[in-house]
mmCIF file of C-alpha atoms in Angstrom:
data_model
loop_
_atom_site.group_PDB
_atom_site.id
_atom_site.type_symbol
_atom_site.label_atom_id
_atom_site.label_comp_id
_atom_site.label_asym_id
_atom_site.label_seq_id
_atom_site.Cartn_x
_atom_site.Cartn_y
_atom_site.Cartn_z
ATOM 1 C CA MET A 733 -0.005 0.006 -0.032
ATOM 2 C CA ARG A 734 1.307 3.297 -0.903
ATOM 3 C CA SER A 735 0.291 6.841 0.013
ATOM 4 C CA ALA A 736 0.896 10.012 -1.829
ATOM 5 C CA GLY A 737 4.683 10.538 -1.766
ATOM 6 C CA GLY A 738 5.210 7.739 0.643
ATOM 7 C CA GLY A 739 5.746 3.983 0.304
ATOM 8 C CA LEU A 740 7.291 0.884 1.717
ATOM 9 C CA TRP A 741 10.946 -0.119 2.127
ATOM 10 C CA LEU A 742 11.912 -3.772 2.474
ATOM 11 C CA ASP A 743 14.309 -4.357 5.441
ATOM 12 C CA GLY A 744 16.244 -7.597 4.767
ATOM 13 C CA ILE A 745 16.758 -8.207 1.168
ATOM 14 C CA GLY A 746 19.546 -10.724 0.191
ATOM 15 C CA ARG A 747 20.685 -12.748 -2.892
ATOM 16 C CA GLN A 748 17.738 -15.287 -2.731
ATOM 17 C CA GLU A 749 15.174 -12.543 -3.086
ATOM 18 C CA LEU A 750 17.185 -11.191 -5.967
ATOM 19 C CA TYR A 751 17.907 -14.448 -7.610
ATOM 20 C CA ASP A 752 14.275 -15.690 -7.681
ATOM 21 C CA GLY A 753 12.758 -12.328 -8.712
ATOM 22 C CA THR A 754 11.016 -11.683 -5.513
ATOM 23 C CA LEU A 755 12.390 -8.051 -5.317
ATOM 24 C CA GLY A 756 11.431 -7.179 -8.796
ATOM 25 C CA ARG A 757 7.954 -8.558 -8.277
ATOM 26 C CA LEU A 758 7.435 -6.481 -4.866
ATOM 27 C CA VAL A 759 8.655 -3.451 -6.724
ATOM 28 C CA ARG A 760 6.040 -3.808 -9.501
ATOM 29 C CA GLU A 761 3.215 -5.097 -7.704
ATOM 30 C CA HIS A 762 3.544 -3.820 -3.936
ATOM 31 C CA GLY A 763 4.853 -0.285 -4.591
ATOM 32 C CA VAL A 764 8.257 -0.886 -2.787
ATOM 33 C CA ARG A 765 10.165 2.280 -2.814
ATOM 34 C CA GLY A 766 13.630 1.063 -1.410
ATOM 35 C CA VAL A 767 15.343 -1.829 0.311
ATOM 36 C CA CYS A 768 17.884 -2.599 3.028
ATOM 37 C CA CYS A 769 20.394 -5.055 1.933
ATOM 38 C CA VAL A 770 21.737 -7.535 4.672
ATOM 39 C CA PRO A 771 24.710 -9.668 4.668
ATOM 40 C CA ALA A 772 24.242 -13.496 4.336
ATOM 41 C CA ALA A 773 23.211 -14.761 7.665
ATOM 42 C CA GLY A 774 23.186 -18.120 9.205
ATOM 43 C CA GLY A 775 22.406 -20.826 6.781
ATOM 44 C CA SER A 776 21.466 -18.439 3.950
ATOM 45 C CA ALA A 777 25.165 -18.201 2.962
ATOM 46 C CA GLY A 778 25.037 -21.858 1.771
ATOM 47 C CA ARG A 779 21.970 -21.438 -0.388
ATOM 48 C CA SER A 780 22.313 -22.115 -4.015
ATOM 49 C CA ALA A 781 22.047 -18.517 -4.841
ATOM 50 C CA TYR A 782 25.195 -17.835 -3.109
ATOM 51 C CA THR A 783 27.183 -20.967 -4.284
ATOM 52 C CA PRO A 784 28.643 -19.928 -7.525
ATOM 53 C CA HIS A 785 29.921 -16.722 -6.093
ATOM 54 C CA LEU A 786 31.409 -18.402 -2.990
ATOM 55 C CA ALA A 787 33.191 -20.802 -5.344
ATOM 56 C CA VAL A 788 34.887 -17.892 -7.119
ATOM 57 C CA LEU A 789 35.632 -16.263 -3.733
ATOM 58 C CA ALA A 790 37.199 -19.442 -2.412
ATOM 59 C CA TRP A 791 39.247 -19.792 -5.545
ATOM 60 C CA ARG A 792 40.526 -16.123 -5.134
ATOM 61 C CA ASP A 793 41.534 -17.247 -1.305
ATOM 62 C CA LEU A 794 39.758 -14.339 0.176
ATOM 63 C CA SER A 795 39.355 -13.819 3.929
ATOM 64 C CA PRO A 796 35.809 -14.470 5.284
ATOM 65 C CA GLY A 797 35.492 -10.749 6.229
ATOM 66 C CA ALA A 798 36.596 -9.655 2.635
ATOM 67 C CA ALA A 799 34.317 -12.313 1.065
ATOM 68 C CA LEU A 800 31.236 -11.095 3.089
ATOM 69 C CA GLY A 801 31.887 -7.616 1.807
ATOM 70 C CA GLU A 802 31.979 -8.711 -1.836
ATOM 71 C CA LEU A 803 28.838 -10.672 -1.447
ATOM 72 C CA LEU A 804 27.018 -7.752 0.049
ATOM 73 C CA ALA A 805 28.508 -5.336 -2.526
ATOM 74 C CA TYR A 806 27.202 -7.590 -5.211
ATOM 75 C CA ASP A 807 23.677 -7.749 -3.700
ATOM 76 C CA ALA A 808 23.681 -4.035 -3.322
ATOM 77 C CA ARG A 809 24.696 -3.479 -7.038
ATOM 78 C CA TRP A 810 22.049 -5.986 -8.355
ATOM 79 C CA ALA A 811 19.252 -4.392 -5.940
ATOM 80 C CA ALA A 812 20.244 -0.898 -7.262
ATOM 81 C CA ASP A 813 20.211 -1.786 -10.709
ATOM 82 C CA LEU A 814 16.628 -3.224 -10.233
ATOM 83 C CA LEU A 815 15.612 0.018 -8.537
ATOM 84 C CA ARG A 816 17.454 2.228 -10.895
ATOM 85 C CA PRO A 817 14.262 2.978 -13.116
ATOM 86 C CA LEU A 818 12.244 4.068 -10.038
ATOM 87 C CA HIS A 819 15.245 6.139 -8.892
ATOM 88 C CA GLU A 820 15.281 7.783 -12.267
ATOM 89 C CA THR A 821 11.639 8.396 -12.821
ATOM 90 C CA SER A 822 11.159 9.895 -9.298
ATOM 91 C CA ALA A 823 14.109 12.249 -9.797
ATOM 92 C CA GLY A 824 16.317 10.375 -7.268
ATOM 93 C CA ALA A 825 13.598 10.600 -4.418
ATOM 94 C CA ASP A 826 12.896 6.890 -4.416
ATOM 95 C CA GLY A 827 14.597 3.555 -5.609
ATOM 96 C CA GLN A 828 17.292 3.715 -3.193
ATOM 97 C CA VAL A 829 19.230 0.568 -1.474
ATOM 98 C CA SER A 830 20.711 0.968 2.053
ATOM 99 C CA VAL A 831 23.634 -1.062 2.976
ATOM 100 C CA ALA A 832 24.895 -1.204 6.596
ATOM 101 C CA LEU A 833 28.454 -0.788 7.799
ATOM 102 C CA ASP A 834 29.905 -3.131 10.198
ATOM 103 C CA PRO A 835 28.168 -2.502 13.614
ATOM 104 C CA ARG A 836 31.510 -2.586 15.304
ATOM 105 C CA LEU A 837 32.052 0.824 13.856
ATOM 106 C CA ALA A 838 28.932 2.524 15.372
ATOM 107 C CA HIS A 839 30.993 4.493 18.002
ATOM 108 C CA ALA A 840 33.904 5.309 15.505
ATOM 109 C CA ALA A 841 33.252 8.320 13.227
ATOM 110 C CA ASP A 842 36.521 8.413 11.315
ATOM 111 C CA ALA A 843 36.403 4.686 10.789
ATOM 112 C CA SER A 844 32.978 4.715 9.639
ATOM 113 C CA VAL A 845 33.578 7.537 7.040
ATOM 114 C CA ALA A 846 36.516 5.645 5.660
ATOM 115 C CA ALA A 847 34.387 2.290 5.483
ATOM 116 C CA ALA A 848 31.635 4.349 3.867
ATOM 117 C CA ARG A 849 33.991 5.599 1.188
ATOM 118 C CA ARG A 850 35.168 1.930 0.615
ATOM 119 C CA LEU A 851 31.638 0.761 0.268
ATOM 120 C CA VAL A 852 30.584 3.476 -2.112
ATOM 121 C CA ARG A 853 33.461 2.695 -4.447
ATOM 122 C CA ALA A 854 32.847 -0.955 -4.164
ATOM 123 C CA VAL A 855 29.185 -0.830 -5.043
ATOM 124 C CA GLY A 856 29.605 1.974 -7.530
ATOM 125 C CA ARG A 857 25.938 3.011 -7.931
ATOM 126 C CA SER A 858 24.520 6.396 -7.279
ATOM 127 C CA ASN A 859 21.357 5.209 -5.654
ATOM 128 C CA VAL A 860 23.114 3.362 -2.837
ATOM 129 C CA LEU A 861 22.874 4.863 0.739
ATOM 130 C CA VAL A 862 25.471 3.899 3.529
ATOM 131 C CA ALA A 863 23.388 3.077 6.698
ATOM 132 C CA ILE A 864 25.053 4.591 9.603
ATOM 133 C CA PRO A 865 23.736 4.041 13.237
ATOM 134 C CA ALA A 866 22.935 7.458 14.652
ATOM 135 C CA THR A 867 24.809 7.048 17.825
ATOM 136 C CA LEU A 868 26.189 10.228 19.398
ATOM 137 C CA ARG A 869 29.693 9.404 17.725
ATOM 138 C CA GLY A 870 27.779 8.334 14.685
ATOM 139 C CA LEU A 871 26.242 11.708 14.169
ATOM 140 C CA GLY A 872 29.715 12.931 13.229
ATOM 141 C CA ALA A 873 30.082 10.466 10.507
ATOM 142 C CA VAL A 874 26.664 11.264 9.015
ATOM 143 C CA GLU A 875 27.689 14.830 8.812
ATOM 144 C CA GLU A 876 31.073 13.856 7.177
ATOM 145 C CA CYS A 877 29.604 11.426 4.637
ATOM 146 C CA LEU A 878 26.962 14.003 3.392
ATOM 147 C CA ALA A 879 29.761 16.582 3.324
ATOM 148 C CA ALA A 880 31.678 14.130 0.924
ATOM 149 C CA GLY A 881 28.638 13.638 -1.232
ATOM 150 C CA ILE A 882 27.948 10.232 0.197
ATOM 151 C CA GLY A 883 24.209 9.250 0.513
ATOM 152 C CA VAL A 884 23.326 8.448 4.192
ATOM 153 C CA HIS A 885 20.592 6.371 5.793
ATOM 154 C CA ALA A 886 20.833 7.110 9.492
ATOM 155 C CA THR A 887 19.465 4.268 11.544
ATOM 156 C CA ASN A 888 18.688 3.411 15.150
ATOM 157 C CA VAL A 889 17.012 6.848 15.995
ATOM 158 C CA TYR A 890 14.907 5.957 19.109
ATOM 159 C CA SER A 891 14.125 9.374 20.610
ATOM 160 C CA VAL A 892 12.674 12.685 19.658
ATOM 161 C CA GLU A 893 15.788 14.366 20.909
ATOM 162 C CA ARG A 894 18.220 12.251 18.687
ATOM 163 C CA TYR A 895 15.922 12.662 15.493
ATOM 164 C CA VAL A 896 16.458 16.429 15.952
ATOM 165 C CA ARG A 897 20.241 16.033 16.256
ATOM 166 C CA VAL A 898 20.313 13.742 13.286
ATOM 167 C CA VAL A 899 18.503 16.310 11.168
ATOM 168 C CA ASP A 900 20.867 18.950 12.310
ATOM 169 C CA SER A 901 23.767 16.659 11.427
ATOM 170 C CA CYS A 902 22.365 16.190 7.787
ATOM 171 C CA PHE A 903 21.742 19.941 7.489
ATOM 172 C CA ALA A 904 25.477 20.545 8.545
ATOM 173 C CA GLY A 905 26.697 18.022 6.113
ATOM 174 C CA LEU A 906 24.765 19.379 3.193
ATOM 175 C CA GLU A 907 25.791 22.859 4.073
ATOM 176 C CA ARG A 908 29.378 21.938 3.930
ATOM 177 C CA ALA A 909 28.914 19.966 0.683
ATOM 178 C CA ALA A 910 27.250 23.132 -0.801
ATOM 179 C CA ARG A 911 30.384 25.236 0.212
ATOM 180 C CA ALA A 912 32.502 22.614 -1.451
ATOM 181 C CA GLY A 913 30.530 22.962 -4.743
ATOM 182 C CA ARG A 914 29.157 19.543 -4.610
ATOM 183 C CA ASP A 915 25.799 18.509 -6.323
ATOM 184 C CA LEU A 916 23.416 18.293 -3.319
ATOM 185 C CA ALA A 917 20.999 16.136 -5.141
ATOM 186 C CA LEU A 918 23.283 13.290 -5.208
ATOM 187 C CA ALA A 919 23.220 12.945 -1.304
ATOM 188 C CA ALA A 920 19.808 12.002 -0.382
ATOM 189 C CA PRO A 921 19.396 11.332 3.373
ATOM 190 C CA VAL A 922 16.834 8.945 4.833
ATOM 191 C CA LEU A 923 16.160 8.830 8.744
ATOM 192 C CA SER A 924 14.941 5.700 10.190
ATOM 193 C CA PHE A 925 12.929 6.481 13.461
ATOM 194 C CA ALA A 926 12.759 2.955 15.055
ATOM 195 C CA LEU A 927 9.066 2.702 16.441
ATOM 196 C CA ASP A 928 9.551 -1.002 17.274
ATOM 197 C CA GLY A 929 10.566 -1.551 20.795
ATOM 198 C CA LEU A 930 9.592 1.552 22.567
ATOM 199 C CA ASP A 931 6.136 0.351 23.705
ATOM 200 C CA ALA A 932 7.580 -3.132 24.676
ATOM 201 C CA ALA A 933 10.295 -1.331 26.712
ATOM 202 C CA VAL A 934 7.637 0.770 28.553
ATOM 203 C CA GLU A 935 5.505 -2.296 29.096
ATOM 204 C CA ARG A 936 8.433 -4.119 30.823
ATOM 205 C CA ARG A 937 9.054 -1.284 33.130
ATOM 206 C CA LEU A 938 5.200 -0.835 33.916
ATOM 207 C CA GLY A 939 5.020 -4.607 34.916
ATOM 208 C CA GLU A 940 1.868 -5.124 36.570
ATOM 209 C CA ALA A 941 0.906 -1.490 37.165
ATOM 210 C CA ASP A 942 -2.633 -0.424 36.396
ATOM 211 C CA GLY A 943 -4.709 2.630 36.874
ATOM 212 C CA GLY A 944 -5.096 5.787 34.781
ATOM 213 C CA ALA A 945 -1.523 6.729 34.827
ATOM 214 C CA ALA A 946 -0.075 3.694 33.421
ATOM 215 C CA ASP A 947 -2.960 3.166 30.942
ATOM 216 C CA ALA A 948 -2.385 6.649 29.613
ATOM 217 C CA VAL A 949 1.030 5.686 28.369
ATOM 218 C CA ARG A 950 0.737 1.984 27.679
ATOM 219 C CA GLY A 951 1.221 1.229 23.974
ATOM 220 C CA ARG A 952 1.095 4.862 23.163
ATOM 221 C CA VAL A 953 4.706 6.025 23.456
ATOM 222 C CA ALA A 954 5.720 4.805 19.984
ATOM 223 C CA PRO A 955 2.768 6.625 18.202
ATOM 224 C CA ALA A 956 3.273 9.653 20.377
ATOM 225 C CA SER A 957 7.031 9.792 19.452
ATOM 226 C CA ALA A 958 5.974 9.320 15.744
ATOM 227 C CA ARG A 959 3.412 12.088 15.968
ATOM 228 C CA ILE A 960 5.952 14.556 17.404
ATOM 229 C CA VAL A 961 8.670 13.658 14.993
ATOM 230 C CA CYS A 962 6.190 14.163 12.125
ATOM 231 C CA ALA A 963 5.402 17.624 13.333
ATOM 232 C CA LEU A 964 9.077 18.476 13.878
ATOM 233 C CA HIS A 965 9.971 17.162 10.553
ATOM 234 C CA ALA A 966 7.469 19.564 8.889
ATOM 235 C CA GLN A 967 8.808 22.391 11.019
ATOM 236 C CA LEU A 968 12.425 21.800 10.181
ATOM 237 C CA LEU A 969 11.679 21.602 6.514
ATOM 238 C CA GLY A 970 9.953 24.785 6.799
ATOM 239 C CA SER A 971 12.726 26.502 8.287
ATOM 240 C CA ALA A 972 15.005 29.190 6.534
ATOM 241 C CA ARG A 973 17.938 26.929 7.099
ATOM 242 C CA TRP A 974 16.349 24.187 5.001
ATOM 243 C CA ALA A 975 15.022 26.671 2.524
ATOM 244 C CA ASP A 976 18.541 27.721 1.670
ATOM 245 C CA LEU A 977 19.735 24.128 1.204
ATOM 246 C CA ALA A 978 16.688 23.510 -0.996
ATOM 247 C CA ARG A 979 17.474 26.549 -3.243
ATOM 248 C CA ARG A 980 20.955 25.034 -3.684
ATOM 249 C CA GLY A 981 19.273 21.890 -4.928
ATOM 250 C CA ALA A 982 19.259 19.601 -1.769
ATOM 251 C CA ARG A 983 16.455 17.004 -1.531
ATOM 252 C CA ALA A 984 14.505 16.830 1.744
ATOM 253 C CA PRO A 985 15.585 14.031 4.209
ATOM 254 C CA ARG A 986 12.937 11.355 4.158
ATOM 255 C CA LEU A 987 11.296 9.671 7.226
ATOM 256 C CA LEU A 988 11.300 6.045 7.347
ATOM 257 C CA TRP A 989 9.347 4.537 10.118
ATOM 258 C CA GLY A 990 10.373 1.224 11.621
ATOM 259 C CA THR A 991 7.875 -1.418 11.926
ATOM 260 C CA PRO A 992 6.021 -2.017 15.228
ATOM 261 C CA SER A 993 6.809 -5.763 15.878
ATOM 262 C CA ALA A 994 7.875 -8.263 18.508
ATOM 263 C CA SER A 995 11.361 -7.022 19.689
ATOM 264 C CA PRO A 996 13.669 -9.087 21.690
ATOM 265 C CA ASP A 997 15.134 -7.711 24.745
ATOM 266 C CA ASP A 998 18.773 -8.201 25.883
ATOM 267 C CA ASN A 999 17.880 -11.690 27.152
ATOM 268 C CA GLY A 1000 16.571 -12.749 23.699
ATOM 269 C CA THR A 1001 12.843 -12.736 24.897
ATOM 270 C CA ALA A 1002 10.348 -11.633 22.521
ATOM 271 C CA HIS A 1003 7.874 -8.889 23.594
ATOM 272 C CA ARG A 1004 4.887 -7.737 21.647
ATOM 273 C CA ALA A 1005 4.522 -3.856 21.360
ATOM 274 C CA GLY A 1006 0.993 -4.149 22.528
ATOM 275 C CA TYR A 1007 -0.698 -1.931 19.885
ATOM 276 C CA GLY A 1008 -4.065 -3.701 20.230
ATOM 277 C CA ALA A 1009 -4.155 -2.904 24.016
ATOM 278 C CA ARG A 1010 -3.957 0.904 23.638
ATOM 279 C CA PRO A 1011 -6.897 2.990 24.747
ATOM 280 C CA PRO A 1012 -8.720 4.983 22.044
ATOM 281 C CA GLY A 1013 -6.762 7.869 21.095
ATOM 282 C CA GLY A 1014 -7.813 8.750 17.454
ATOM 283 C CA GLY A 1015 -6.028 7.730 14.261
ATOM 284 C CA LEU A 1016 -2.398 8.140 13.601
ATOM 285 C CA ASP A 1017 -1.570 7.575 9.977
ATOM 286 C CA LEU A 1018 1.987 6.325 10.053
ATOM 287 C CA VAL A 1019 2.215 6.293 6.369
ATOM 288 C CA ALA A 1020 1.816 10.019 5.597
ATOM 289 C CA TRP A 1021 2.937 12.298 2.740
ATOM 290 C CA ASP A 1022 6.547 11.765 1.911
ATOM 291 C CA VAL A 1023 7.011 9.460 4.773
ATOM 292 C CA LEU A 1024 8.193 5.891 4.176
ATOM 293 C CA ARG A 1025 7.667 2.634 6.242
ATOM 294 C CA ALA A 1026 10.032 -0.258 6.627
ATOM 295 C CA VAL A 1027 8.569 -3.835 6.577
ATOM 296 C CA PRO A 1028 10.295 -7.207 6.959
ATOM 297 C CA ALA A 1029 11.200 -8.769 3.541
ATOM 298 C CA PRO A 1030 10.165 -10.437 1.687
ATOM 299 C CA GLY A 1031 6.499 -11.012 2.879
ATOM 300 C CA GLY A 1032 6.098 -7.719 4.774
ATOM 301 C CA ALA A 1033 5.105 -5.714 1.545
ATOM 302 C CA ARG A 1034 1.854 -7.637 1.322
ATOM 303 C CA ALA A 1035 1.016 -6.977 4.930
ATOM 304 C CA ALA A 1036 -1.874 -4.281 5.549
ATOM 305 C CA VAL A 1037 -0.454 -0.748 6.292
ATOM 306 C CA GLY A 1038 -2.893 1.424 7.800
ATOM 307 C CA ALA A 1039 -3.449 3.983 10.728
ATOM 308 C CA GLU A 1040 -2.273 3.267 14.251
ATOM 309 C CA GLU A 1041 -4.236 4.404 17.234
ATOM 310 C CA GLY A 1042 -2.562 7.104 19.137
ATOM 311 C CA PRO A 1043 -2.549 10.644 20.324
ATOM 312 C CA ARG A 1044 -4.953 12.839 18.464
ATOM 313 C CA ASP A 1045 -2.414 15.753 18.113
ATOM 314 C CA GLU A 1046 1.062 16.851 18.905
ATOM 315 C CA GLY A 1047 -0.021 18.457 22.190
ATOM 316 C CA GLU A 1048 -1.488 14.959 23.589
ATOM 317 C CA ALA A 1049 1.664 13.223 22.131
ATOM 318 C CA TRP A 1050 3.838 15.467 24.355
ATOM 319 C CA GLU A 1051 1.539 14.662 27.400
ATOM 320 C CA VAL A 1052 2.247 10.887 26.834
ATOM 321 C CA LEU A 1053 5.917 11.496 26.943
ATOM 322 C CA ALA A 1054 5.685 13.865 29.821
ATOM 323 C CA ALA A 1055 3.675 11.269 32.003
ATOM 324 C CA LEU A 1056 6.538 8.905 31.707
ATOM 325 C CA PRO A 1057 8.813 10.214 34.619
ATOM 326 C CA GLY A 1058 5.895 10.092 36.900
ATOM 327 C CA LEU A 1059 5.798 6.235 36.400
ATOM 328 C CA GLY A 1060 9.621 6.070 37.235
ATOM 329 C CA ILE A 1061 10.483 5.831 33.398
ATOM 330 C CA CYS A 1062 13.109 7.801 31.621
ATOM 331 C CA TYR A 1063 12.467 8.177 27.897
ATOM 332 C CA ARG A 1064 16.130 8.838 27.265
ATOM 333 C CA GLU A 1065 17.268 5.710 29.098
ATOM 334 C CA LEU A 1066 14.741 3.825 27.089
ATOM 335 C CA ALA A 1067 16.126 5.042 23.938
ATOM 336 C CA THR A 1068 19.722 4.325 24.956
ATOM 337 C CA GLY A 1069 18.780 0.909 26.029
ATOM 338 C CA LEU A 1070 17.083 0.128 22.582
ATOM 339 C CA GLU A 1071 20.011 1.616 20.755
ATOM 340 C CA ARG A 1072 22.461 -0.549 22.687
ATOM 341 C CA GLY A 1073 20.323 -3.639 22.033
ATOM 342 C CA ALA A 1074 19.929 -3.048 18.373
ATOM 343 C CA LEU A 1075 23.606 -2.667 17.761
ATOM 344 C CA ALA A 1076 24.244 -5.891 19.833
ATOM 345 C CA ARG A 1077 21.795 -7.771 17.617
ATOM 346 C CA SER A 1078 23.320 -6.165 14.451
ATOM 347 C CA GLY A 1079 26.761 -7.405 15.634
ATOM 348 C CA ARG A 1080 25.540 -10.749 16.314
ATOM 349 C CA ARG A 1081 23.997 -11.069 12.946
ATOM 350 C CA ARG A 1082 27.223 -9.799 11.255
ATOM 351 C CA HIS A 1083 29.212 -12.319 13.215
ATOM 352 C CA GLU A 1084 26.810 -15.204 12.215
ATOM 353 C CA ALA A 1085 27.080 -14.019 8.591
ATOM 354 C CA ARG A 1086 30.824 -13.998 8.795
ATOM 355 C CA ALA A 1087 31.080 -17.414 10.352
ATOM 356 C CA ALA A 1088 28.540 -18.767 7.742
ATOM 357 C CA VAL A 1089 30.804 -17.468 4.910
ATOM 358 C CA ALA A 1090 33.996 -18.755 6.534
ATOM 359 C CA ALA A 1091 32.349 -22.298 6.713
ATOM 360 C CA ALA A 1092 31.215 -22.070 3.088
ATOM 361 C CA LEU A 1093 34.545 -21.025 1.943
ATOM 362 C CA ARG A 1094 36.253 -23.816 3.853
ATOM 363 C CA GLU A 1095 33.732 -26.346 2.130
ATOM 364 C CA ARG A 1096 34.373 -24.959 -1.359
ATOM 365 C CA ARG A 1097 38.208 -25.069 -0.879
ATOM 366 C CA ALA A 1098 38.084 -28.573 0.432
ATOM 367 C CA TYR A 1099 36.166 -29.711 -2.609
ATOM 368 C CA GLN A 1100 38.418 -27.609 -4.981
ATOM 369 C CA SER A 1101 41.507 -29.352 -3.502
ATOM 370 C CA VAL A 1102 40.179 -32.848 -4.415
ATOM 371 C CA ALA A 1103 38.487 -31.905 -7.766
#
């Protein structure tokens, strides 16, 4: 389902979805506007879709880390080529492919920028964005990449405050790019606000609490944050600072909502965000003008995407967040914990992918030695 100016992004495209035509069908039939490529994880590295490429990489005697990088760059090129017609017909606003850096670089700005440069050179497609976790140190990497003309997808934004800081970093990077004479239209920022996990984290802290105060925030923190961010997004794009950048050819940063879903905590336990338990609060259309929404690939594009219940307006949304301290809940600590957990899960997935590639390379080399 696509709204005017908005649409869906697929989170988790790999070689199999490229090989069997799934991505192409979802772009044509379900209005998919962009994708996030992921490294081959777990057993997927041994799927037939990767086997020919792994055989070549084994023959070249690459390390598991280098081989994983080549697999990911190849997938990104393939996805970028499939989405290029959409990228061109939308004048660069859609049809983008996000590729994540190694999560171990999340708190190292200089190393992240160097890795982003290598990734952009390896993929060699103008509609590729480098996914950078918007940690406090990652904000510097966001600015530096945009200043260098590298498209950025800022991820792991869990709080209203961090969202504002990310936008400031994007504006600062684009301003530096403009002073350097770069084409600002080539660097199109996408900002992911991670709705998933916020309400589950609140629910864990509320425990068995009941009554009006608890019910006023239960299941409403994520939609309240989304409404506030949406309002701030419009305000920031209505500022004189953005107007100056727009006159210089910059494209507006796009908002990408994370999908409210079961989100594991640090112990690996799944918690449901609890959207069905929210008290009535009016409609909150999370798929609004020029706002994107991420869904799990490949089946997520077929899921219904509609309005979520939540605060009726921005004032009521601020009231939801303002009620948290009275319940012993710190919004900033929630966001910090969710960021830390997301980075840990990304690190584990990257480690599993590297291990799977290493095993596949050993298998192919053993086969080649006796062939």
